[in-house]
Coordinates of C-alpha atoms in Angstrom, one line a residue:
M224 CA 0.0 0.2 0.0
T225 CA 1.6 3.4 -1.0
P226 CA 1.6 5.7 2.0
L227 CA -1.0 8.7 1.9
A228 CA 0.4 11.8 0.4
K229 CA 0.8 14.3 2.4
R230 CA 1.2 18.5 2.3
W231 CA 4.4 19.7 3.5
H232 CA 4.9 22.7 5.2
I233 CA 8.0 24.4 5.9
A234 CA 8.2 27.2 8.0
P235 CA 9.3 30.3 7.2
A236 CA 12.9 31.1 7.2
V237 CA 14.1 32.7 10.5
P238 CA 14.9 36.9 9.8
P239 CA 18.5 37.4 9.2
E240 CA 18.6 39.7 12.1
H241 CA 17.5 37.3 14.6
L242 CA 20.4 34.7 13.4
S243 CA 23.4 37.6 14.1
R244 CA 21.7 37.5 18.0
L245 CA 22.4 33.8 18.3
T246 CA 25.8 33.2 17.0
D247 CA 26.6 30.9 18.9
L248 CA 24.4 28.4 17.9
H249 CA 23.9 26.5 14.6
P250 CA 21.6 28.0 12.5
L251 CA 19.3 25.0 11.8
I252 CA 19.0 25.3 16.1
V253 CA 18.2 28.8 15.9
Q254 CA 15.6 28.0 13.3
V255 CA 14.1 25.0 15.5
L256 CA 13.7 26.9 18.4
Y257 CA 12.7 30.2 16.3
N258 CA 9.1 27.4 15.2
R259 CA 8.5 27.2 18.2
D260 CA 8.7 30.5 19.2
I261 CA 11.6 30.8 21.7
K262 CA 13.2 33.5 20.7
D263 CA 14.5 36.0 23.4
S264 CA 18.3 34.7 24.4
D265 CA 17.4 34.2 28.0
A266 CA 14.3 32.3 26.6
V267 CA 16.4 30.2 24.6
L268 CA 19.3 29.3 27.3
T269 CA 16.9 28.3 29.8
F270 CA 15.7 25.8 27.0
L271 CA 18.3 24.4 26.5
E272 CA 19.3 23.8 30.0
G273 CA 16.0 22.4 30.4
G274 CA 15.3 24.4 33.1
K275 CA 15.4 23.4 36.8
D276 CA 11.4 22.5 38.1
G277 CA 11.3 25.3 40.5
A278 CA 7.4 25.0 41.0
N279 CA 5.8 25.5 44.2
P280 CA 3.3 22.4 44.7
F281 CA 1.3 24.7 46.9
A282 CA 0.5 26.8 44.7
L283 CA -2.0 23.9 43.1
Q284 CA -5.8 25.0 44.0
G285 CA -6.6 22.1 47.0
M286 CA -3.3 21.4 47.6
H287 CA -3.5 22.7 51.4
E288 CA -6.7 20.6 52.4
A289 CA -5.2 18.0 50.7
V290 CA -2.0 17.9 52.6
S291 CA -4.1 18.6 55.9
R292 CA -6.6 15.7 55.2
V293 CA -3.4 12.7 54.6
R294 CA -1.5 14.6 57.3
R295 CA -4.3 13.7 59.6
A296 CA -4.4 10.2 58.3
L297 CA -0.7 9.3 58.9
R298 CA -0.8 10.9 62.3
H299 CA -3.8 8.8 63.4
G300 CA -2.6 5.4 61.7
E301 CA -5.9 5.5 59.5
R302 CA -6.0 3.2 56.4
I303 CA -5.8 4.9 52.8
A304 CA -6.5 3.6 49.7
V305 CA -4.7 5.0 46.6
Y306 CA -7.5 4.6 44.4
G307 CA -5.7 4.6 40.1
D308 CA -6.5 3.8 36.9
F309 CA -5.5 0.9 34.5
D310 CA -3.4 3.1 32.1
A311 CA 0.6 4.1 32.6
D312 CA -0.5 6.8 33.7
G313 CA -2.8 5.9 36.2
V314 CA -0.4 3.2 36.9
T315 CA 2.8 4.9 37.6
A316 CA 1.0 7.6 40.2
T317 CA -0.8 5.0 42.0
A318 CA 2.5 3.0 42.6
L319 CA 4.5 6.9 43.4
L320 CA 2.1 8.1 45.6
V321 CA 1.8 4.5 47.4
Q322 CA 5.4 4.6 47.6
T323 CA 5.4 8.2 49.2
L324 CA 3.0 6.9 51.7
E325 CA 4.7 4.2 52.9
A326 CA 8.1 6.4 53.4
L327 CA 6.0 8.4 55.9
G328 CA 4.5 5.5 57.5
G329 CA 1.3 5.5 56.0
R330 CA -0.7 2.2 56.2
V331 CA -1.8 2.5 52.6
Q332 CA -3.3 -0.1 50.0
P333 CA -3.1 0.8 46.0
Y334 CA -6.6 0.1 44.2
I335 CA -6.7 -0.4 40.5
P336 CA -9.8 -0.8 38.7
D337 CA -10.6 -3.8 36.3
R338 CA -10.8 -2.2 32.8
V339 CA -13.6 -4.6 31.4
D340 CA -15.6 -5.4 34.8
E341 CA -15.1 -1.9 36.3
G342 CA -14.2 0.5 33.6
Y343 CA -12.3 3.9 34.1
G344 CA -13.0 5.8 37.7
L345 CA -14.8 5.2 40.9
N346 CA -17.1 3.0 40.9
E347 CA -19.4 2.2 44.0
E348 CA -18.9 -1.0 44.6
A349 CA -15.0 -0.7 44.7
L350 CA -16.0 2.2 47.6
Q351 CA -18.1 0.3 49.5
D352 CA -15.3 -3.1 49.2
L353 CA -12.4 -0.4 50.4
A354 CA -14.8 1.0 53.4
Q355 CA -15.6 -2.7 54.7
D356 CA -12.0 -3.1 54.5
G357 CA -12.0 -0.1 57.0
V358 CA -10.4 2.4 54.9
S359 CA -11.1 5.7 55.7
L360 CA -9.4 7.8 53.2
V361 CA -9.6 7.4 49.3
I362 CA -6.9 9.6 47.0
T363 CA -7.1 9.2 43.5
V364 CA -4.8 9.4 41.2
D365 CA -5.6 10.3 37.3
C366 CA -9.5 10.1 38.3
G367 CA -12.0 11.4 40.3
V368 CA -12.7 15.1 39.0
R369 CA -16.2 14.3 37.5
A370 CA -17.3 11.5 39.7
V371 CA -19.8 13.5 41.3
D372 CA -22.1 11.0 42.3
E373 CA -19.4 8.2 43.3
I374 CA -17.8 10.8 45.5
A375 CA -21.3 11.6 47.0
A376 CA -21.9 7.5 47.5
A377 CA -18.1 7.4 49.0
N378 CA -19.2 10.3 51.4
R379 CA -22.5 8.2 52.2
L380 CA -20.2 5.6 53.3
G381 CA -17.7 7.4 55.7
L382 CA -15.1 7.7 53.1
D383 CA -13.0 11.0 53.1
V384 CA -11.8 11.4 49.3
V385 CA -9.2 13.6 48.1
V386 CA -9.2 14.0 44.3
T387 CA -5.9 14.7 42.4
D388 CA -6.6 14.5 38.7
H389 CA -5.5 16.1 35.2
H390 CA -9.1 15.8 33.6
T391 CA -11.1 18.7 32.0
V392 CA -13.6 19.7 34.8
D393 CA -17.3 19.3 34.7
S394 CA -19.6 22.2 35.7
R395 CA -19.1 21.2 39.3
L396 CA -17.0 19.6 41.7
P397 CA -17.5 16.8 43.2
D398 CA -17.9 17.0 47.2
A399 CA -14.8 15.9 48.1
V400 CA -12.8 17.1 51.0
A401 CA -10.1 18.3 48.5
V402 CA -9.7 18.6 44.4
V403 CA -6.6 19.1 43.1
D404 CA -6.3 19.4 38.8
P405 CA -4.9 21.6 37.1
K406 CA -7.2 22.5 34.8
R407 CA -9.8 23.4 37.9
S408 CA -10.9 27.2 37.6
E409 CA -12.9 29.5 39.4
S410 CA -14.3 32.9 38.8
G411 CA -11.9 36.2 38.8
P412 CA -13.9 39.2 39.7
G413 CA -15.0 40.0 36.6
G414 CA -16.3 36.4 35.6
E415 CA -13.1 35.1 34.2
P416 CA -11.9 31.6 34.4
L417 CA -8.5 31.7 36.4
Q418 CA -6.2 29.0 35.4
S419 CA -4.1 27.0 38.3
G420 CA -1.0 25.0 36.8
D421 CA -0.4 23.9 33.3
A422 CA -1.7 20.7 31.4
L423 CA 0.6 17.7 33.8
A424 CA -0.3 14.5 33.7
G425 CA -2.0 12.6 36.5
V426 CA 1.4 11.4 37.4
G427 CA 2.7 14.3 38.0
V428 CA -0.3 16.2 39.6
A429 CA 0.1 13.0 41.8
Y430 CA 4.1 14.4 42.3
R431 CA 2.8 17.7 43.4
L432 CA 0.7 16.2 46.5
A433 CA 3.8 14.0 47.3
Q434 CA 6.1 16.9 47.2
A435 CA 4.0 19.0 49.3
L436 CA 3.5 16.0 51.6
L437 CA 7.3 15.3 52.0
R438 CA 8.2 19.0 52.3
S439 CA 5.4 19.4 55.3
H440 CA 7.2 16.7 56.8
R441 CA 10.8 17.9 56.6
Q442 CA 9.0 21.0 58.0
S443 CA 7.2 19.7 60.8
P444 CA 7.5 16.0 61.3
V445 CA 3.6 13.8 60.7
T446 CA 4.9 10.6 62.3
G447 CA 8.1 9.3 63.6
Q448 CA 9.3 7.8 60.6
D449 CA 12.5 8.1 59.4
V450 CA 11.8 9.0 55.7
A451 CA 14.8 8.5 53.1
L452 CA 12.5 9.2 50.2
E453 CA 13.9 12.1 47.9
E454 CA 11.3 13.6 45.6
E455 CA 13.9 13.0 42.9
Q456 CA 13.7 9.4 43.3
L457 CA 10.1 9.4 42.2
L458 CA 11.1 11.4 38.6
D459 CA 11.5 8.0 36.9
L460 CA 7.8 7.2 37.5
V461 CA 6.9 10.8 36.5
A462 CA 8.8 10.4 32.9
L463 CA 7.2 7.0 32.5
G464 CA 3.3 7.9 32.9
T465 CA 4.0 11.6 31.2
V466 CA 5.3 10.5 28.7
A467 CA 2.8 7.6 27.8
D468 CA -0.2 9.9 28.4
L469 CA 1.1 12.2 25.2
V470 CA 0.8 15.4 27.5
P471 CA 3.0 18.3 26.2
L472 CA 6.4 18.2 27.2
Q473 CA 6.7 22.5 27.7
G474 CA 7.3 23.8 30.9
Q475 CA 6.8 21.8 34.1
N476 CA 6.6 18.9 31.6
R477 CA 9.7 19.4 30.1
S478 CA 11.7 19.9 33.3
L479 CA 10.0 16.7 35.2
V480 CA 11.4 14.1 32.2
R481 CA 14.3 15.6 31.8
G482 CA 15.1 14.7 35.5
G483 CA 13.2 11.9 35.2
L484 CA 15.3 10.5 31.8
K485 CA 18.2 10.7 34.0
R486 CA 16.8 8.4 36.7
L487 CA 15.4 6.1 34.4
N488 CA 18.6 5.9 32.6
D489 CA 20.1 5.2 36.3
M490 CA 18.1 2.4 36.6
D491 CA 17.5 2.4 40.4
R492 CA 14.0 0.6 40.3
P493 CA 14.3 -2.9 39.8
G494 CA 11.5 -3.1 37.7
I495 CA 12.6 -0.9 35.5
R496 CA 16.4 -2.2 35.3
A497 CA 14.7 -5.7 34.4
L498 CA 12.0 -4.1 32.1
C499 CA 14.9 -2.9 30.2
R500 CA 16.8 -5.8 30.2
Q501 CA 14.0 -7.8 28.5
V502 CA 13.6 -5.1 26.0
G503 CA 17.1 -4.5 24.9
L504 CA 17.4 -1.0 26.2
R505 CA 20.7 -0.3 28.0
P506 CA 21.4 2.5 30.5
G507 CA 21.8 5.8 28.8
A508 CA 19.5 4.6 25.8
V509 CA 16.1 5.4 27.2
D510 CA 14.5 8.6 25.9
A511 CA 11.1 9.8 25.3
T512 CA 10.8 8.0 22.0
A513 CA 12.0 4.5 24.3
I514 CA 9.1 5.5 26.5
G515 CA 6.5 6.0 24.4
Y516 CA 7.6 3.3 21.6
V517 CA 9.1 0.7 23.6
L518 CA 8.6 0.8 27.8
G519 CA 4.7 2.7 27.7
P520 CA 3.2 0.0 25.3
R521 CA 4.2 -2.6 28.1
V522 CA 3.2 -1.2 31.5
N523 CA 0.1 -0.2 29.1
A524 CA -0.3 -3.7 27.5
A525 CA -1.4 -5.4 31.5
G526 CA -4.5 -2.8 31.8
R527 CA -5.5 -3.8 27.9
L528 CA -5.5 -7.8 28.6
A529 CA -5.2 -8.4 31.9
R530 CA -5.1 -6.9 35.3
A531 CA -2.8 -4.1 35.7
G532 CA -1.7 -4.8 39.1
C533 CA 1.3 -6.6 37.4
A534 CA 2.9 -3.4 35.9
Y535 CA 1.6 -1.7 39.4
R536 CA 3.9 -4.8 41.1
L537 CA 6.6 -4.3 38.4
L538 CA 7.0 -0.4 39.4
V539 CA 7.4 -1.2 42.6
T540 CA 9.1 -4.3 43.7
S541 CA 12.5 -4.4 45.1
D542 CA 13.0 -8.1 44.9
P543 CA 15.1 -8.4 41.1
V544 CA 13.7 -12.1 40.7
E545 CA 10.3 -11.0 40.7
A546 CA 11.0 -8.0 38.4
H547 CA 12.3 -9.9 36.1
S548 CA 9.2 -12.2 35.9
L549 CA 7.2 -9.3 35.6
A550 CA 8.6 -8.1 32.9
V551 CA 8.8 -11.2 31.1
E552 CA 5.0 -11.4 31.7
L553 CA 4.5 -7.8 30.2
D554 CA 6.6 -8.1 27.5
G555 CA 4.3 -11.6 26.9
L556 CA 1.1 -9.6 27.0
N557 CA 2.9 -6.6 24.9
R558 CA 3.0 -9.2 22.2
E559 CA -0.5 -10.7 22.5
R560 CA -1.4 -6.9 22.4
R561 CA -0.1 -6.3 18.9
R562 CA -1.7 -9.7 17.6
M563 CA -4.9 -9.2 19.1
T564 CA -4.8 -5.3 17.9
S565 CA -3.3 -6.6 13.9
D566 CA -5.7 -9.2 13.6
A567 CA -8.6 -6.5 15.0
H568 CA -7.2 -3.9 12.8
Q569 CA -7.6 -5.8 9.7
M570 CA -11.0 -7.0 10.7
A571 CA -12.2 -3.2 11.4
R572 CA -9.9 -2.2 7.9
Q573 CA -12.5 -5.1 5.6
M574 CA -15.5 -3.6 7.5
V575 CA -15.0 0.2 6.7
Q576 CA -14.0 -0.8 3.0
E577 CA -17.0 -2.6 2.4
S578 CA -19.6 -0.2 4.5
G579 CA -20.5 1.6 1.7
G580 CA -20.4 5.0 2.6
D581 CA -18.5 8.0 2.1
G582 CA -15.4 7.9 3.9
L583 CA -15.2 10.8 6.0
V584 CA -15.8 9.2 9.1
L585 CA -14.4 5.5 9.5
F586 CA -17.0 2.9 11.7
A587 CA -16.1 -0.1 12.9
A588 CA -18.5 -2.3 15.1
A589 CA -18.6 -6.0 16.6
R590 CA -18.3 -8.2 19.2
E591 CA -14.8 -9.7 18.5
F592 CA -13.0 -6.2 19.3
S593 CA -11.6 -6.5 22.9
R594 CA -12.3 -3.4 25.0
G595 CA -8.5 -3.0 25.8
I596 CA -7.9 -2.4 21.9
V597 CA -10.3 -0.4 20.1
G598 CA -8.4 2.6 20.8
L599 CA -5.2 1.6 19.4
V600 CA -7.5 0.4 16.1
A601 CA -8.5 3.2 15.7
S602 CA -5.3 5.0 15.7
R603 CA -4.4 2.5 13.3
L604 CA -7.3 2.9 10.5
L605 CA -6.7 6.9 11.6
D606 CA -2.9 6.7 10.3
E607 CA -3.8 4.5 7.0
F608 CA -6.5 6.6 5.9
Y609 CA -6.6 10.0 7.4
R610 CA -10.4 10.0 8.7
P611 CA -11.7 10.6 11.7
A612 CA -12.5 7.1 13.2
V613 CA -14.7 4.8 15.7
V614 CA -14.0 1.5 16.7
V615 CA -16.9 -0.5 18.9
Q616 CA -17.0 -3.3 21.0
M617 CA -20.3 -4.3 21.0
G618 CA -21.6 -6.0 24.4
E619 CA -25.1 -7.5 24.9
R620 CA -27.4 -4.6 25.3
V621 CA -24.6 -2.2 25.4
S622 CA -21.6 -1.5 23.3
R623 CA -18.3 0.5 24.2
G624 CA -16.5 2.6 21.4
S625 CA -13.1 4.5 21.1
C626 CA -12.3 7.4 18.8
R627 CA -9.5 9.2 17.3
S628 CA -9.9 12.2 15.2
I629 CA -7.7 14.2 12.6
E630 CA -6.7 17.7 13.3
S631 CA -9.4 19.6 11.6
F632 CA -12.5 17.4 13.5
D633 CA -13.3 17.6 17.3
I634 CA -14.6 14.5 17.8
T635 CA -15.6 15.4 21.5
G636 CA -17.7 18.3 19.8
A637 CA -19.3 15.7 17.4
L638 CA -20.2 13.6 20.2
D639 CA -21.5 16.1 22.2
E640 CA -24.1 16.9 18.9
C641 CA -24.9 13.0 19.1
Q642 CA -25.4 12.9 23.1
D643 CA -29.2 12.1 23.0
L644 CA -28.2 8.7 21.7
L645 CA -25.1 7.7 24.2
L646 CA -25.3 6.7 27.6
R647 CA -22.2 8.3 28.5
H648 CA -18.8 10.0 26.7
G649 CA -16.4 12.1 27.3
G650 CA -12.9 13.0 25.7
H651 CA -11.0 15.6 23.7
A652 CA -10.3 17.2 20.4
A653 CA -8.6 14.3 19.3
A654 CA -9.8 11.3 20.7
A655 CA -12.8 10.2 22.9
G656 CA -14.7 7.1 24.4
F657 CA -18.5 7.0 24.4
E658 CA -21.1 4.0 25.8
I659 CA -24.2 3.3 23.7
A660 CA -27.3 0.8 23.5
N661 CA -27.1 -1.0 20.8
R662 CA -29.9 -0.7 18.5
D663 CA -28.7 3.5 18.7
L664 CA -25.3 2.4 16.7
E665 CA -26.4 3.0 13.4
A666 CA -28.2 6.0 14.2
L667 CA -24.5 7.4 15.6
A668 CA -22.8 6.4 12.6
G669 CA -25.1 8.3 10.2
R670 CA -25.1 11.8 12.7
L671 CA -21.2 11.7 13.1
R672 CA -20.8 11.3 9.0
E673 CA -23.4 13.8 8.7
I674 CA -21.7 16.3 10.9
A675 CA -18.5 15.5 9.4
A676 CA -19.8 16.4 5.9
A677 CA -21.0 19.8 7.1
R678 CA -17.4 20.7 8.6
L679 CA -14.9 18.5 6.5
T680 CA -13.3 19.7 3.1
G681 CA -11.2 18.0 0.8
E682 CA -7.8 19.6 1.7
D683 CA -9.2 18.3 5.4
L684 CA -8.6 15.2 4.3
V685 CA -5.2 15.2 3.2
P686 CA -2.5 15.0 6.3
V687 CA -0.1 18.0 6.7
L688 CA 3.5 17.7 7.4
R689 CA 5.2 20.4 9.3
A690 CA 9.0 20.4 8.3
D691 CA 11.0 23.3 10.5
A692 CA 13.7 24.1 7.5
E693 CA 14.6 22.9 4.4
A694 CA 18.1 22.2 3.7
P695 CA 21.0 20.3 1.8
L696 CA 22.1 16.8 2.6
S697 CA 25.3 18.4 3.3
E698 CA 24.4 20.7 6.9
M699 CA 23.9 17.5 8.5
S700 CA 26.3 16.4 10.5
W701 CA 27.4 15.3 13.8
E702 CA 27.6 18.6 15.3
L703 CA 24.1 19.5 14.3
L704 CA 22.9 16.1 15.9
D705 CA 24.8 17.5 19.2
G706 CA 22.7 20.5 19.3
L707 CA 19.7 18.6 18.5
S708 CA 20.0 16.6 21.4
Q709 CA 19.7 19.7 23.6
L710 CA 15.9 19.7 22.1
E711 CA 15.3 16.4 24.0
P712 CA 12.9 15.4 25.0
C713 CA 10.9 15.3 22.3
G714 CA 7.4 14.9 21.8
V715 CA 4.1 16.2 21.7
G716 CA 3.5 19.8 22.2
N717 CA 7.5 19.2 21.4
R718 CA 8.4 18.0 18.2
Q719 CA 11.4 16.2 16.9
P720 CA 12.7 18.0 14.3
L721 CA 11.9 17.8 10.8
F722 CA 14.1 18.5 7.5
V723 CA 13.5 18.7 3.8
S724 CA 16.0 18.2 1.3
R725 CA 15.0 18.5 -2.3
G726 CA 16.5 16.7 -5.5
V727 CA 18.4 14.3 -3.7
R728 CA 19.7 10.9 -5.5
V729 CA 18.5 7.8 -5.1
R730 CA 21.8 5.2 -4.9
H731 CA 20.3 2.1 -3.4
S732 CA 16.8 1.4 -2.4
L733 CA 16.1 -1.9 -0.6
A734 CA 12.5 -3.4 0.6
V735 CA 13.1 -4.6 4.3
G736 CA 11.5 -5.9 7.5
R737 CA 8.6 -8.5 7.4
E738 CA 6.6 -8.6 4.1
G739 CA 9.0 -5.8 2.6
R740 CA 6.8 -3.0 4.9
H741 CA 10.1 -1.3 5.2
L742 CA 12.5 0.8 2.8
K743 CA 16.1 1.4 3.3
L744 CA 18.1 4.0 1.3
T745 CA 20.8 5.5 0.4
L746 CA 20.4 9.4 -0.7
S747 CA 23.3 11.5 -1.9
D748 CA 22.9 15.6 -2.9
G749 CA 26.9 15.3 -4.4
A750 CA 28.4 16.4 -1.7
A751 CA 27.2 13.8 1.3
T752 CA 26.3 10.5 1.2
W753 CA 23.6 8.7 4.4
D754 CA 21.8 6.0 4.9
A755 CA 18.5 6.2 5.6
I756 CA 15.3 4.7 6.7
A757 CA 11.6 5.0 5.5
F758 CA 9.4 3.0 8.2
R759 CA 6.3 1.5 6.6
Q760 CA 7.1 2.7 3.3
G761 CA 8.3 -0.3 1.9
A762 CA 5.8 0.4 -1.0
W763 CA 8.1 2.6 -2.7
A764 CA 10.8 -0.3 -3.8
G765 CA 11.2 -0.3 -7.6
R766 CA 8.7 2.8 -8.1
L767 CA 11.3 5.7 -7.1
T768 CA 12.4 8.2 -9.7
P769 CA 16.4 8.9 -9.6
L770 CA 15.7 11.8 -7.9
V771 CA 13.5 12.4 -4.6
D772 CA 12.5 15.5 -2.1
V773 CA 12.8 14.0 1.3
A774 CA 11.4 15.2 4.3
Y775 CA 13.3 13.3 7.6
H776 CA 14.4 13.6 11.1
L777 CA 18.4 13.3 11.7
E778 CA 19.0 10.5 14.6
L779 CA 21.8 8.0 16.4
N780 CA 22.0 4.6 14.8
E781 CA 23.5 2.1 17.1
W782 CA 24.5 -1.4 15.2
R783 CA 26.6 -4.3 17.7
G784 CA 29.1 -1.4 19.1
Q785 CA 29.0 0.9 15.7
K786 CA 27.5 4.6 15.9
Q787 CA 26.6 6.6 12.8
L788 CA 24.2 9.2 11.4
Q789 CA 21.0 8.2 9.8
L790 CA 17.8 9.7 8.0
N791 CA 14.4 8.5 9.4
V792 CA 12.3 9.2 6.4
Q793 CA 8.9 10.8 7.5
D794 CA 7.9 11.4 3.7
I795 CA 9.1 10.7 0.1
R796 CA 8.3 13.0 -3.2
P797 CA 9.2 11.8 -6.4
V798 CA 10.8 14.3 -8.8
E799 CA 9.0 13.2 -11.8
D800 CA 11.4 14.6 -14.2
G801 CA 14.9 13.7 -12.5
C802 CA 17.5 12.3 -14.3

């Protein structure tokens, strides 16, 4: 299958006068920073140095109340439950807060709901069980801010609830002892919303609570426990959960993840060390990409296919033997997750191609789909066809769907317009989920296609590739790569720099990998020759013109102890009159 054609948008060149003010940096580094609106000399220096996390956790609304209630529980030996979520963000947040409370001498237990039996967030049955177990304080992580009814039920059970979350706040807050959420807002003097904090992940908010508890304990010890835990020891979990949850790597997140990557590469945590060994990541090789594509999916796999407790135990165990066993188990679950996703993707792909619809919204529903992977399948359909995609796991009477959408179509806004058909729904512009009665599935598919037809143009349906600069291949160098490394961690909100080179000669090309899915290239502009790899673009083999335009990342390729520069090609345009 030939890759989708893309629109290339190349950022305007930096003004010469701006370049003249930053002569100590490579011009392409200046261009990349300029594209990210980092222009002032001080801002450039701060960004390149990574910035120090100087945020005050007590600046978050609700933090004082949260710390006060948790300290009271610690002081009186109350039983505390940390109620998390089954994804990597929720699991790391649960592990982080349990570790902190244990270090402070707390009687604490984790609770992570089952994805299939319980679903996301607080549920009354679990709260009843916790109350019967003698728990008096529940601290939520990565959930709870919209659980108005459930927290009201907790209050009736005699449970106090402290909410830490990062999801969008509803029209009213739950009646909890404290609500700590960066998206929480209150009306200012003129009725305008006042925002507190920024786009922290759930584990980032849990870290702020841990910081506040540790700092308050240092000032006024809450128990007689000798607390050896330092804030920085928790940053490996913060980095893992933050990157895996795809929150913007800007501001606080950038500082936290940079610090966390150092801790991850030290591999002090037995579970992290075992998982890295299992997947072949050596110390020093763990970056945001490794989290996003290697570690994060394995932590997530437990919650998708089994109970997330396996991933939780990996993160908290101090036993190297148990850590190895759990790492092997998670790796196996991830292989099974990939197989199931691939099979479901092929089924969903066939369904949308046979549906006879207008193709503006891809819709696939089947009983065979697993609830844990419908979002992954929707993402694959989106990547393949660049259309909003909805994949639904059908139950006996109620179905559960997951949506992924393109840049120009707000899928949650579209679901809002269909709420009369839905039992519940939520999400954001690019991703959402819902529950619906089976009888309304066909009506939902039709309604979503009508909304898309009214809002999308032909141009909207062509993916955009945003490049930082056009440059000859001879500009690529070790010096440039060293400069680019200062921009890490790259990810959402700080995308990996992308360059375009035009009219380069294809000296060699070969389809490689399983079923020839990838393309290995040798490219030259006459002054420089580079090896290149184009993942999932093997269909170009034998079809390229002698000259091509390429869009690529510059990266380090290490193989059997040998290091060399490599171009990671994101898109190829044949030059039709090339010779």
